[in-house]
Short mmCIF file of C-alpha atoms in Angstrom, two decimals:
data_model
loop_
_atom_site.label_atom_id
_atom_site.label_comp_id
_atom_site.label_asym_id
_atom_site.label_seq_id
_atom_site.Cartn_x
_atom_site.Cartn_y
_atom_site.Cartn_z
CA UNK A 70 -0.63 -0.36 0.64
CA UNK A 71 3.27 2.78 0.97
CA UNK A 72 4.17 1.50 -2.58
CA UNK A 73 1.01 2.20 -4.20
CA UNK A 74 0.73 5.27 -2.41
CA UNK A 75 4.25 6.87 -3.92
CA UNK A 76 3.70 6.23 -7.36
CA UNK A 77 0.07 8.06 -7.22
CA UNK A 78 2.29 11.28 -5.17
CA UNK A 79 4.95 10.14 -8.20
CA UNK A 80 1.73 10.60 -10.67
CA UNK A 81 0.02 13.86 -9.61
CA UNK A 82 3.44 15.54 -9.34
CA UNK A 83 3.85 14.71 -13.28
CA UNK A 84 0.06 14.85 -14.33
CA UNK A 85 0.48 18.35 -12.58
CA UNK A 86 3.79 19.30 -14.45
CA UNK A 87 1.28 18.37 -17.67
CA UNK A 88 -1.98 20.55 -17.03
CA UNK A 89 0.72 23.37 -15.74
CA UNK A 90 1.99 23.27 -19.58
CA UNK A 91 -1.31 23.16 -21.05
CA UNK A 92 -2.50 25.77 -18.38
CA UNK A 93 0.56 27.90 -19.68
CA UNK A 94 -0.95 27.19 -24.11
CA UNK A 95 -3.79 29.08 -23.39
CA UNK A 96 -1.56 32.05 -20.65
CA UNK A 97 1.65 32.27 -23.08
CA UNK A 98 0.20 31.52 -26.10
CA UNK A 99 1.01 35.29 -27.81
CA UNK A 100 4.52 34.91 -26.11
CA UNK A 101 5.67 31.19 -26.39
CA UNK A 102 9.21 32.78 -27.04
CA UNK A 103 10.73 34.86 -23.52
CA UNK A 104 12.93 38.39 -24.18
CA UNK A 105 13.85 38.70 -20.75
CA UNK A 106 17.61 38.37 -18.96
CA UNK A 107 18.70 36.01 -16.33
CA UNK A 108 19.74 36.94 -12.68
CA UNK A 109 22.56 38.72 -12.16
CA UNK A 110 26.19 36.18 -11.42
CA UNK A 111 24.04 33.77 -13.59
CA UNK A 112 27.42 31.74 -15.02
CA UNK A 113 27.13 30.88 -18.38
CA UNK A 114 29.60 28.31 -19.08
CA UNK A 115 31.16 25.71 -22.62
CA UNK A 116 32.55 22.03 -21.31
CA UNK A 117 34.71 19.83 -22.88
CA UNK A 118 36.09 15.97 -22.05
CA UNK A 119 39.02 15.20 -21.66
CA UNK A 120 39.06 11.48 -23.59
CA UNK A 121 37.12 13.84 -26.29
CA UNK A 122 39.07 16.83 -26.94
CA UNK A 123 42.80 16.28 -25.67
CA UNK A 124 43.90 13.71 -27.83
CA UNK A 125 47.33 13.09 -26.84
CA UNK A 126 46.07 9.82 -25.82
CA UNK A 127 50.18 7.73 -25.52
CA UNK A 128 52.17 10.67 -24.39
CA UNK A 129 53.87 12.75 -21.24
CA UNK A 130 53.58 9.08 -19.53
CA UNK A 131 49.65 8.85 -20.19
CA UNK A 132 47.85 5.50 -19.85
CA UNK A 133 45.59 3.76 -21.13
CA UNK A 134 42.03 4.95 -20.98
CA UNK A 135 39.12 2.18 -21.17
CA UNK A 136 37.71 3.98 -24.60
CA UNK A 137 41.33 3.44 -25.88
CA UNK A 138 41.59 0.56 -25.33
CA UNK A 139 37.98 -0.07 -27.14
CA UNK A 140 38.72 2.15 -30.06
CA UNK A 141 41.75 0.15 -30.82
CA UNK A 142 40.23 -3.31 -31.17
CA UNK A 143 36.87 -4.42 -33.19
CA UNK A 144 34.67 -4.55 -30.10
CA UNK A 145 34.51 -1.03 -30.34
CA UNK A 146 32.49 -1.83 -33.99
CA UNK A 147 31.61 0.84 -36.51
CA UNK A 148 34.08 2.85 -34.23
CA UNK A 149 36.98 0.65 -34.77
CA UNK A 150 38.13 2.80 -37.99
CA UNK A 151 38.40 6.03 -35.67
CA UNK A 152 39.70 7.14 -32.40
CA UNK A 153 40.15 9.82 -30.40
CA UNK A 154 44.28 9.53 -31.24
CA UNK A 155 44.67 12.97 -31.50
CA UNK A 156 41.06 13.74 -31.49
CA UNK A 157 40.99 18.28 -30.20
CA UNK A 158 44.65 17.52 -29.82
CA UNK A 159 42.97 19.94 -26.11
CA UNK A 160 46.03 18.84 -24.53
CA UNK A 161 48.53 20.78 -26.61
CA UNK A 162 46.34 23.69 -27.95
CA UNK A 163 44.68 24.48 -24.56
CA UNK A 164 45.70 28.03 -24.47
CA UNK A 165 43.42 28.35 -28.08
CA UNK A 166 40.76 26.61 -26.14
CA UNK A 167 41.04 29.67 -23.52
CA UNK A 168 40.43 31.50 -26.21
CA UNK A 169 37.90 30.03 -27.71
CA UNK A 170 36.25 30.62 -24.03
CA UNK A 171 37.32 34.44 -24.08
CA UNK A 172 35.47 34.79 -26.95
CA UNK A 173 32.34 33.66 -26.36
CA UNK A 174 33.07 36.11 -22.86
CA UNK A 175 31.69 32.63 -20.42
CA UNK A 176 32.05 32.97 -16.86
CA UNK A 177 33.19 29.40 -16.73
CA UNK A 178 34.23 26.31 -18.20
CA UNK A 179 33.53 22.98 -17.80
CA UNK A 180 36.13 20.14 -18.24
CA UNK A 181 37.01 16.56 -17.05
CA UNK A 182 40.33 15.62 -15.52
CA UNK A 183 42.33 12.55 -17.25
CA UNK A 184 42.01 9.53 -15.00
CA UNK A 185 44.50 7.96 -16.86
CA UNK A 186 47.01 11.05 -17.55
CA UNK A 187 47.31 11.31 -14.07
CA UNK A 188 47.52 8.26 -13.03
CA UNK A 189 48.79 5.62 -15.52
CA UNK A 190 47.50 1.94 -13.45
CA UNK A 191 44.81 3.90 -12.02
CA UNK A 192 45.57 3.63 -8.09
CA UNK A 193 45.88 6.88 -6.64
CA UNK A 194 48.51 5.49 -3.76
CA UNK A 195 51.50 5.69 -5.97
CA UNK A 196 53.24 8.01 -7.70
CA UNK A 197 50.98 10.38 -10.18
CA UNK A 198 52.13 11.79 -13.87
CA UNK A 199 53.66 14.77 -12.97
CA UNK A 200 53.34 16.05 -16.21
CA UNK A 201 49.33 15.55 -15.57
CA UNK A 202 49.41 17.68 -12.68
CA UNK A 203 51.83 20.72 -14.41
CA UNK A 204 48.92 20.37 -17.38
CA UNK A 205 45.79 20.39 -15.21
CA UNK A 206 47.36 23.82 -12.80
CA UNK A 207 48.49 25.10 -16.23
CA UNK A 208 45.13 24.90 -17.46
CA UNK A 209 43.13 25.76 -14.01
CA UNK A 210 45.55 28.88 -13.02
CA UNK A 211 44.31 30.39 -16.67
CA UNK A 212 41.12 30.26 -16.82
CA UNK A 213 41.80 31.65 -13.27
CA UNK A 214 43.98 34.39 -14.72
CA UNK A 215 41.41 35.20 -17.27
CA UNK A 216 38.08 35.29 -14.33
CA UNK A 217 37.11 32.10 -15.80
CA UNK A 218 35.80 29.33 -12.94
CA UNK A 219 36.92 26.09 -13.54
CA UNK A 220 34.14 23.03 -13.01
CA UNK A 221 36.05 20.51 -12.36
CA UNK A 222 34.49 16.65 -12.95
CA UNK A 223 36.70 14.16 -11.93
CA UNK A 224 35.12 11.20 -14.13
CA UNK A 225 33.35 11.23 -17.10
CA UNK A 226 34.11 7.71 -19.02
CA UNK A 227 37.81 7.44 -19.13
CA UNK A 228 38.73 4.37 -16.68
CA UNK A 229 42.06 3.56 -16.87
CA UNK A 230 42.25 0.07 -18.50
CA UNK A 231 44.47 -1.96 -16.18
CA UNK A 232 40.72 -1.24 -14.06
CA UNK A 233 38.58 -2.30 -16.07
CA UNK A 234 41.23 -5.59 -16.73
CA UNK A 235 42.37 -5.95 -13.38
CA UNK A 236 39.44 -5.85 -11.70
CA UNK A 237 36.07 -5.33 -14.59
CA UNK A 238 35.69 -2.18 -13.76
CA UNK A 239 33.25 -1.03 -12.35
CA UNK A 240 31.55 -4.19 -11.80
CA UNK A 241 34.20 -4.33 -8.76
CA UNK A 242 33.18 -2.86 -5.76
CA UNK A 243 36.90 -2.10 -5.30
CA UNK A 244 36.45 1.21 -7.32
CA UNK A 245 34.39 2.56 -5.47
CA UNK A 246 37.80 2.64 -3.10
CA UNK A 247 39.72 3.91 -5.42
CA UNK A 248 38.06 6.22 -7.11
CA UNK A 249 37.70 7.51 -3.62
CA UNK A 250 41.44 7.46 -3.13
CA UNK A 251 41.51 9.04 -7.11
CA UNK A 252 39.06 11.82 -6.17
CA UNK A 253 41.41 13.28 -2.56
CA UNK A 254 44.18 13.54 -4.60
CA UNK A 255 42.43 15.92 -7.13
CA UNK A 256 40.75 17.25 -3.84
CA UNK A 257 43.60 18.51 -2.42
CA UNK A 258 46.32 18.84 -5.55
CA UNK A 259 43.41 21.35 -7.22
CA UNK A 260 41.19 22.00 -4.44
CA UNK A 261 42.20 25.23 -3.51
CA UNK A 262 41.49 26.64 -6.72
CA UNK A 263 38.37 24.98 -7.24
CA UNK A 264 35.26 26.07 -6.12
CA UNK A 265 32.66 23.58 -8.38
CA UNK A 266 34.02 19.59 -8.14
CA UNK A 267 31.33 17.07 -10.62
CA UNK A 268 32.66 13.66 -9.42
CA UNK A 269 31.35 11.49 -12.66
CA UNK A 270 29.54 12.51 -15.49
CA UNK A 271 25.73 11.00 -16.86
CA UNK A 272 26.90 7.72 -14.94
CA UNK A 273 23.40 6.21 -16.86
CA UNK A 274 25.42 5.64 -19.49
CA UNK A 275 28.41 4.33 -18.21
CA UNK A 276 26.14 1.55 -16.97
CA UNK A 277 23.33 1.54 -19.76
CA UNK A 278 25.79 1.66 -22.93
CA UNK A 279 28.88 0.75 -21.39
CA UNK A 280 28.50 -2.69 -19.26
CA UNK A 281 24.49 -3.18 -20.22
CA UNK A 282 24.16 -2.73 -24.14
CA UNK A 283 28.07 -2.64 -25.28
CA UNK A 284 28.38 0.47 -26.83
CA UNK A 285 30.15 2.04 -25.27
CA UNK A 286 32.81 1.40 -23.56
CA UNK A 287 34.60 -0.76 -22.33
CA UNK A 288 32.19 -3.17 -24.64
CA UNK A 289 29.85 -5.16 -22.29
CA UNK A 290 26.57 -6.45 -23.13
CA UNK A 291 25.84 -7.63 -20.11
CA UNK A 292 22.22 -6.36 -19.65
CA UNK A 293 20.06 -5.03 -17.31
CA UNK A 294 21.95 -7.00 -14.27
CA UNK A 295 24.83 -5.92 -15.21
CA UNK A 296 23.80 -2.53 -15.41
CA UNK A 297 22.57 -2.48 -11.95
CA UNK A 298 25.33 -3.70 -10.23
CA UNK A 299 27.65 -1.05 -11.96
CA UNK A 300 24.91 2.28 -11.39
CA UNK A 301 25.30 1.22 -7.97
CA UNK A 302 28.90 1.31 -7.34
CA UNK A 303 28.52 4.17 -8.50
CA UNK A 304 26.54 5.79 -7.09
CA UNK A 305 28.28 4.44 -4.07
CA UNK A 306 31.58 5.67 -4.99
CA UNK A 307 29.77 9.57 -5.82
CA UNK A 308 28.97 9.61 -1.80
CA UNK A 309 32.34 8.20 -0.96
CA UNK A 310 33.66 11.17 -3.10
CA UNK A 311 31.54 14.32 -0.96
CA UNK A 312 32.05 12.43 2.01
CA UNK A 313 36.16 12.72 1.43
CA UNK A 314 35.48 16.58 0.68
CA UNK A 315 32.73 17.57 3.47
CA UNK A 316 35.38 15.93 5.81
CA UNK A 317 38.46 17.12 5.04
CA UNK A 318 38.62 19.35 2.30
CA UNK A 319 35.38 21.57 2.72
CA UNK A 320 36.21 23.15 5.60
CA UNK A 321 38.97 25.43 3.99
CA UNK A 322 38.48 24.97 0.34
CA UNK A 323 34.87 25.75 0.16
CA UNK A 324 33.88 24.42 -2.42
CA UNK A 325 30.96 22.31 -3.59
CA UNK A 326 30.60 18.55 -4.95
CA UNK A 327 27.86 17.27 -7.76
CA UNK A 328 26.99 14.73 -10.46
CA UNK A 329 26.16 15.31 -13.69
CA UNK A 330 22.61 13.77 -13.84
CA UNK A 331 21.45 13.36 -17.84
CA UNK A 332 17.44 12.66 -18.82
CA UNK A 333 15.03 12.47 -21.40
CA UNK A 334 11.46 13.97 -20.80
CA UNK A 335 8.42 12.58 -22.05
CA UNK A 336 4.49 13.58 -21.33
CA UNK A 337 1.21 12.53 -22.81
CA UNK A 338 0.96 12.59 -26.07
CA UNK A 339 -1.97 15.73 -26.51
CA UNK A 340 -5.54 14.35 -25.66
CA UNK A 341 -4.44 11.50 -23.79
CA UNK A 342 -3.59 13.27 -19.92
CA UNK A 343 -5.54 10.28 -18.20
CA UNK A 344 -3.77 8.94 -15.24
CA UNK A 345 -2.58 5.99 -16.48
CA UNK A 346 0.17 7.62 -19.23
CA UNK A 347 0.79 10.09 -16.78
CA UNK A 348 1.85 7.01 -14.41
CA UNK A 349 3.72 6.18 -17.32
CA UNK A 350 5.19 8.50 -18.11
CA UNK A 351 7.05 9.49 -14.41
CA UNK A 352 8.16 5.45 -14.28
CA UNK A 353 10.15 6.22 -17.91
CA UNK A 354 11.76 9.23 -16.06
CA UNK A 355 12.30 7.29 -13.08
CA UNK A 356 13.97 4.97 -15.37
CA UNK A 357 16.80 7.02 -15.63
CA UNK A 358 16.50 10.79 -14.33
CA UNK A 359 15.41 8.89 -11.14
CA UNK A 360 17.87 5.65 -11.07
CA UNK A 361 20.95 7.36 -9.48
CA UNK A 362 18.84 11.08 -8.14
CA UNK A 363 16.16 9.28 -6.65
CA UNK A 364 19.58 7.54 -4.02
CA UNK A 365 21.40 10.55 -3.31
CA UNK A 366 18.14 13.64 -3.33
CA UNK A 367 15.83 12.16 -2.68
CA UNK A 368 14.98 8.84 0.53
CA UNK A 369 18.57 7.74 -0.11
CA UNK A 370 16.66 4.28 -2.44
CA UNK A 371 15.76 3.52 -5.04
CA UNK A 372 12.35 4.82 -6.50
CA UNK A 373 9.44 2.22 -5.63
CA UNK A 374 9.17 1.27 -9.88
CA UNK A 375 12.66 0.08 -10.32
CA UNK A 376 12.57 -1.98 -6.99
CA UNK A 377 8.71 -2.87 -9.26
CA UNK A 378 10.51 -3.28 -12.35
CA UNK A 379 13.34 -4.83 -11.13
CA UNK A 380 13.42 -7.00 -8.64
CA UNK A 381 15.64 -9.37 -6.53
CA UNK A 382 18.06 -7.42 -9.95
CA UNK A 383 18.08 -4.65 -8.21
CA UNK A 384 20.94 -4.01 -5.90
CA UNK A 385 20.09 -3.12 -2.01
CA UNK A 386 21.43 -0.74 -0.18
CA UNK A 387 20.94 -0.81 3.63
CA UNK A 388 19.21 1.56 5.96
CA UNK A 389 23.04 2.54 6.85
CA UNK A 390 23.93 3.37 3.86
CA UNK A 391 20.61 5.15 2.98
CA UNK A 392 21.69 8.01 4.96
CA UNK A 393 25.10 7.80 3.50
CA UNK A 394 24.29 8.75 0.07
CA UNK A 395 20.95 10.65 0.56
CA UNK A 396 22.22 14.34 0.19
CA UNK A 397 24.92 13.80 -0.84
CA UNK A 398 25.48 16.38 -3.25
CA UNK A 399 25.22 20.47 -2.78
CA UNK A 400 23.85 21.31 -5.75
CA UNK A 401 21.86 19.46 -9.31
CA UNK A 402 23.54 18.89 -11.93
CA UNK A 403 21.78 18.39 -15.37
CA UNK A 404 22.67 17.03 -18.60
CA UNK A 405 20.44 17.52 -21.30
CA UNK A 406 20.82 16.75 -24.71
CA UNK A 407 20.47 14.18 -27.68
CA UNK A 408 21.89 10.75 -25.67
CA UNK A 409 19.08 10.55 -22.96
CA UNK A 410 16.27 11.66 -25.56
CA UNK A 411 17.62 9.10 -27.85
CA UNK A 412 17.77 6.75 -24.78
CA UNK A 413 14.47 7.91 -23.84
CA UNK A 414 12.30 6.71 -26.72
CA UNK A 415 12.95 3.29 -25.92
CA UNK A 416 11.39 3.60 -22.49
CA UNK A 417 8.31 5.19 -24.06
CA UNK A 418 4.89 3.64 -24.93
CA UNK A 419 1.40 3.99 -26.25
CA UNK A 420 0.65 7.30 -25.42
CA UNK A 421 3.19 9.78 -24.58
CA UNK A 422 5.63 10.72 -26.36
CA UNK A 423 9.55 12.66 -25.92
CA UNK A 424 9.44 15.82 -25.73
CA UNK A 425 13.44 18.07 -25.75
CA UNK A 426 11.23 20.14 -23.52
CA UNK A 427 14.25 21.15 -20.80
CA UNK A 428 11.84 24.09 -18.63
CA UNK A 429 9.11 20.64 -17.56
CA UNK A 430 12.52 18.40 -16.33
CA UNK A 431 14.17 21.44 -14.79
CA UNK A 432 9.91 21.26 -13.16
CA UNK A 433 10.25 18.14 -12.23
CA UNK A 434 13.54 18.41 -10.34
CA UNK A 435 12.03 21.21 -8.09
CA UNK A 436 8.91 19.03 -7.81
CA UNK A 437 10.53 16.21 -7.28
CA UNK A 438 13.46 16.59 -5.01
CA UNK A 439 12.84 19.98 -3.05
CA UNK A 440 13.67 22.97 -4.52
CA UNK A 441 17.39 22.50 -5.58
CA UNK A 442 19.42 24.77 -7.10
CA UNK A 443 20.41 23.49 -10.70
CA UNK A 444 23.22 24.06 -12.41
CA UNK A 445 22.64 23.06 -16.09
CA UNK A 446 26.49 20.83 -16.97
CA UNK A 447 26.12 20.19 -20.30
CA UNK A 448 22.88 21.31 -22.62
CA UNK A 449 23.14 21.42 -26.66
CA UNK A 450 22.89 18.85 -29.17
CA UNK A 451 24.22 17.77 -32.62
CA UNK A 452 25.59 19.16 -36.49
CA UNK A 453 25.95 16.33 -38.97
CA UNK A 454 30.00 16.30 -39.49
CA UNK A 455 28.60 18.37 -43.35
CA UNK A 456 27.05 21.14 -42.20
CA UNK A 457 30.10 23.06 -40.98
CA UNK A 458 31.44 26.45 -39.99
CA UNK A 459 26.77 27.61 -40.67
CA UNK A 460 25.40 25.59 -37.98
CA UNK A 461 21.61 26.94 -38.35
CA UNK A 462 20.11 24.65 -36.22
CA UNK A 463 22.18 24.30 -33.53
CA UNK A 464 21.58 27.94 -33.51
CA UNK A 465 18.08 26.80 -32.99
CA UNK A 466 18.00 24.92 -30.81
CA UNK A 467 20.40 26.44 -29.35
CA UNK A 468 18.26 29.40 -28.70
CA UNK A 469 15.12 27.24 -27.51
CA UNK A 470 16.91 25.52 -24.58
CA UNK A 471 18.50 28.41 -22.50
CA UNK A 472 15.29 30.10 -23.51
CA UNK A 473 12.58 27.48 -21.82
CA UNK A 474 15.95 27.59 -19.07
CA UNK A 475 14.94 31.45 -18.72
CA UNK A 476 10.84 30.20 -19.06
CA UNK A 477 11.63 27.91 -15.55
CA UNK A 478 13.78 30.33 -13.89
CA UNK A 479 10.80 33.00 -14.39
CA UNK A 480 7.47 30.80 -14.82
CA UNK A 481 7.88 27.54 -12.09
CA UNK A 482 11.14 29.53 -10.04
CA UNK A 483 13.24 27.00 -10.61
CA UNK A 484 16.45 27.59 -8.68
CA UNK A 485 19.37 27.31 -12.06
CA UNK A 486 21.91 29.27 -11.00
CA UNK A 487 24.71 28.30 -14.05
CA UNK A 488 24.31 26.64 -18.07
CA UNK A 489 27.17 25.11 -20.07
CA UNK A 490 27.08 24.64 -23.28
CA UNK A 491 28.29 21.89 -25.39
CA UNK A 492 31.08 21.91 -26.43
CA UNK A 493 33.30 24.31 -26.85
CA UNK A 494 34.83 22.49 -28.69
CA UNK A 495 34.35 20.10 -32.30
CA UNK A 496 35.50 16.65 -30.59
CA UNK A 497 35.07 12.36 -30.64
CA UNK A 498 31.78 11.67 -29.76
CA UNK A 499 31.96 8.02 -28.55
CA UNK A 500 30.21 5.70 -30.63
CA UNK A 501 28.85 8.36 -33.61
CA UNK A 502 32.76 9.20 -34.01
CA UNK A 503 33.66 12.41 -36.14
CA UNK A 504 30.59 11.66 -37.98
CA UNK A 505 28.78 14.09 -35.62
CA UNK A 506 29.88 17.61 -33.97
CA UNK A 507 28.88 19.72 -30.63
CA UNK A 508 31.25 22.01 -31.32
CA UNK A 509 30.95 26.04 -30.48
CA UNK A 510 33.94 25.79 -32.44
CA UNK A 511 34.71 24.26 -35.78
CA UNK A 512 38.06 21.88 -35.78
CA UNK A 513 39.07 20.77 -38.83
CA UNK A 514 40.33 16.48 -38.62
CA UNK A 515 42.21 16.80 -41.32
CA UNK A 516 44.43 19.22 -40.43
CA UNK A 517 47.11 18.53 -37.85
CA UNK A 518 47.47 22.50 -36.28
CA UNK A 519 43.61 21.29 -35.11
CA UNK A 520 42.06 25.62 -35.54
CA UNK A 521 39.51 26.50 -33.23
CA UNK A 522 37.06 28.36 -36.16
CA UNK A 523 34.20 29.66 -34.53
CA UNK A 524 30.75 28.77 -35.95
CA UNK A 525 27.57 31.15 -36.30
CA UNK A 526 26.34 29.09 -33.25
CA UNK A 527 29.08 30.55 -30.72
CA UNK A 528 28.98 34.13 -32.25
CA UNK A 529 24.95 33.66 -31.05
CA UNK A 530 26.21 31.87 -28.15
CA UNK A 531 28.36 35.22 -27.41
CA UNK A 532 25.59 37.97 -27.91
CA UNK A 533 23.12 35.24 -25.88
CA UNK A 534 26.32 35.99 -22.75
CA UNK A 535 26.97 39.27 -23.72
CA UNK A 536 23.61 40.00 -22.90
CA UNK A 537 22.63 38.53 -20.18
CA UNK A 538 19.39 36.30 -21.63
CA UNK A 539 17.06 37.71 -24.54
CA UNK A 540 16.82 41.35 -24.69
CA UNK A 541 12.97 42.57 -26.18
CA UNK A 542 14.53 45.97 -27.50
CA UNK A 543 13.97 44.27 -30.93
CA UNK A 544 12.71 45.82 -34.30
CA UNK A 545 10.33 43.27 -35.74
CA UNK A 546 8.77 44.58 -39.48
CA UNK A 547 7.16 42.08 -41.66
CA UNK A 548 9.78 41.73 -44.79
CA UNK A 549 6.81 40.77 -48.58
CA UNK A 550 8.20 39.27 -51.58
CA UNK A 551 8.76 35.79 -52.62
CA UNK A 552 11.08 33.31 -52.93
CA UNK A 553 13.52 32.16 -55.60
CA UNK A 554 12.51 30.03 -58.53
CA UNK A 555 14.17 26.41 -57.30
CA UNK A 556 13.16 27.03 -53.75
CA UNK A 557 12.58 23.86 -52.15
CA UNK A 558 10.18 23.50 -50.73
CA UNK A 559 9.27 20.48 -48.05
CA UNK A 560 7.80 19.04 -45.21
CA UNK A 561 9.47 16.83 -41.95
CA UNK A 562 8.17 14.78 -39.70
CA UNK A 563 10.73 16.42 -36.92
CA UNK A 564 13.19 18.87 -36.42
CA UNK A 565 14.76 16.83 -33.80
CA UNK A 566 14.56 13.34 -35.40
CA UNK A 567 17.62 11.57 -34.74
CA UNK A 568 19.63 8.51 -36.61
CA UNK A 569 18.39 5.42 -34.97
CA UNK A 570 21.21 3.65 -32.58
CA UNK A 571 20.47 0.08 -31.29
CA UNK A 572 19.07 -0.31 -27.50
CA UNK A 573 18.70 -3.62 -26.18
CA UNK A 574 18.28 -3.06 -22.76
CA UNK A 575 16.61 0.61 -22.87
CA UNK A 576 13.96 -2.06 -25.70
CA UNK A 577 13.95 -4.69 -22.84
CA UNK A 578 13.17 -2.38 -20.20
CA UNK A 579 9.99 -0.86 -22.92
CA UNK A 580 7.91 -4.21 -22.82
#
C-alpha cells in the first residue's frame, strides 16, 4: 500500500506539470518565446571532456583508458576505424581553448581530468604523472587569470584500462575505494583553486551502454543485471568522494560537489493525459534520472517503480547506506542532450512522447527533490559533420533550450544558477566518432594544426552571454516578397529527428 501511495503521489506531481503545460499554452499563447534577462551573476559557460578533446593518448606518461582500448579494438564495431588519438588536440592547444572561452565571454569552463593521465596504473596511492599534474595546474591557473571559473569533473567515462582488466571495471565494488582515493588526490592537489567539483558525468550512460548494451566502452553486453550492479557502485563511489570532500577539504576550500545526471522528458500525447499515461511517464523518467537522483537527492533509495520492475536484480542499500548516500550533492547538475533523448524514445509506451522540453524537466526536479539549486552542466544538440561552420539548426535549438531555462526560472521559480553550452570545440563523439559535431568551434580533423574556428552558434551564444539573456528591444517588421524560383519546399516530421541506435537494454525495459 505504501508503494502504491508513493507511485500515486509521483504521478500526481507529473500530472500537475502536464496540466501546467496545458495552461501555459493558453496564458502564453502570444509569448512562446520569453524576452527577458537571467539573474545577475548567472554562470554562463561551456564544456568539454578529456577523452573527447585532449588527444595525446599515449604521450607524456599517460596510461590507456577503456575508451582508448575500445576504439583500438574490434569490439567497438563501426567505431574501430576512428580513434581519439589526436581528437581536438586540446592537451597541446589548451591555450587556444581558453582564447575560445574568452571570445564567447563566458564565466565558467567545465572540463574533466583524465584519470589514466594522472595515474597510468589507476592507483592514486602511487606517484602521480608529473606532466599531467602540471598540465591541469597550468589550465586552472590560466582560467583564473582570465576570471573564468573552472568546473572540474573527476571522471567522464575514461576509466584506466588496467582497472578494467584487473577488477572488471565498475562491476567490482573495489573501484568505490579506488575512486575515493583518486578523488582525494584531486581535491588535495587542485582544490584550493576549484570551487565546483563534479564527481562523474552521466553515470546512467556508463551503466547502460558501457556494461549493458556494449555500445560504449568497455563494450560489455551484460544486460540489465550488469547495468544495475555498475550503477550501484557508481552511486556509492560518488557518495564516498562527496563525504571525503565534506570531511577533509570543505572546511578550508569551501567548494561544492555534485554529480552530473542526464535525463529526457516524456509526457502524454495531446488528449491522452490519463492518470495511467501520466504514471507511465513518471516511471519513464524514474528509470533514467530517478535511478540515480532518488538515492542522492531523495530518500537514499531507488524509486519504487524500479524495485517493482527489476525485483531481485536491483541491488539494495542498507538502512545505514541510505542515510549515507542521501544528500551527497551540494547542487543538482543536469545533462540534457541527444544521448538521453535517444534512450528516452525507447522507454515510452503508447500514449506518451519524448520531447526536448528542458523547462519541464527542470520543473520536475524542483517538485521531486525539494527545490535544489540547479546547474545545467550540459545543454546542447549536434550537427552532422557535413554542416560545417554555418550550423543554423544548432542555433535554433540552443536558443530554444536556453529560453526554456529562462522560462523555468521566471515562471516556475526553478533555482538555475548556470548553463554550460556543450561543447566548446568539436571532438570525438563516442560511438558516433566524428560523424557528428557538437562544438561551438569548428575543427578540421584532417588538418594537423586543429585550428578553432567559431561557428555561427558560437557567435549567437556570444551575444546571449553578453546580453545575459534575450533583450526585448529588437525591432520586427513584416517582410514581403517571393522566394527564388528554384527554392525547395518540403516537409519534415521533426526537427529533432535523430538517427536510430540499437539499445537492447532500453528495448527490454519498454516491454
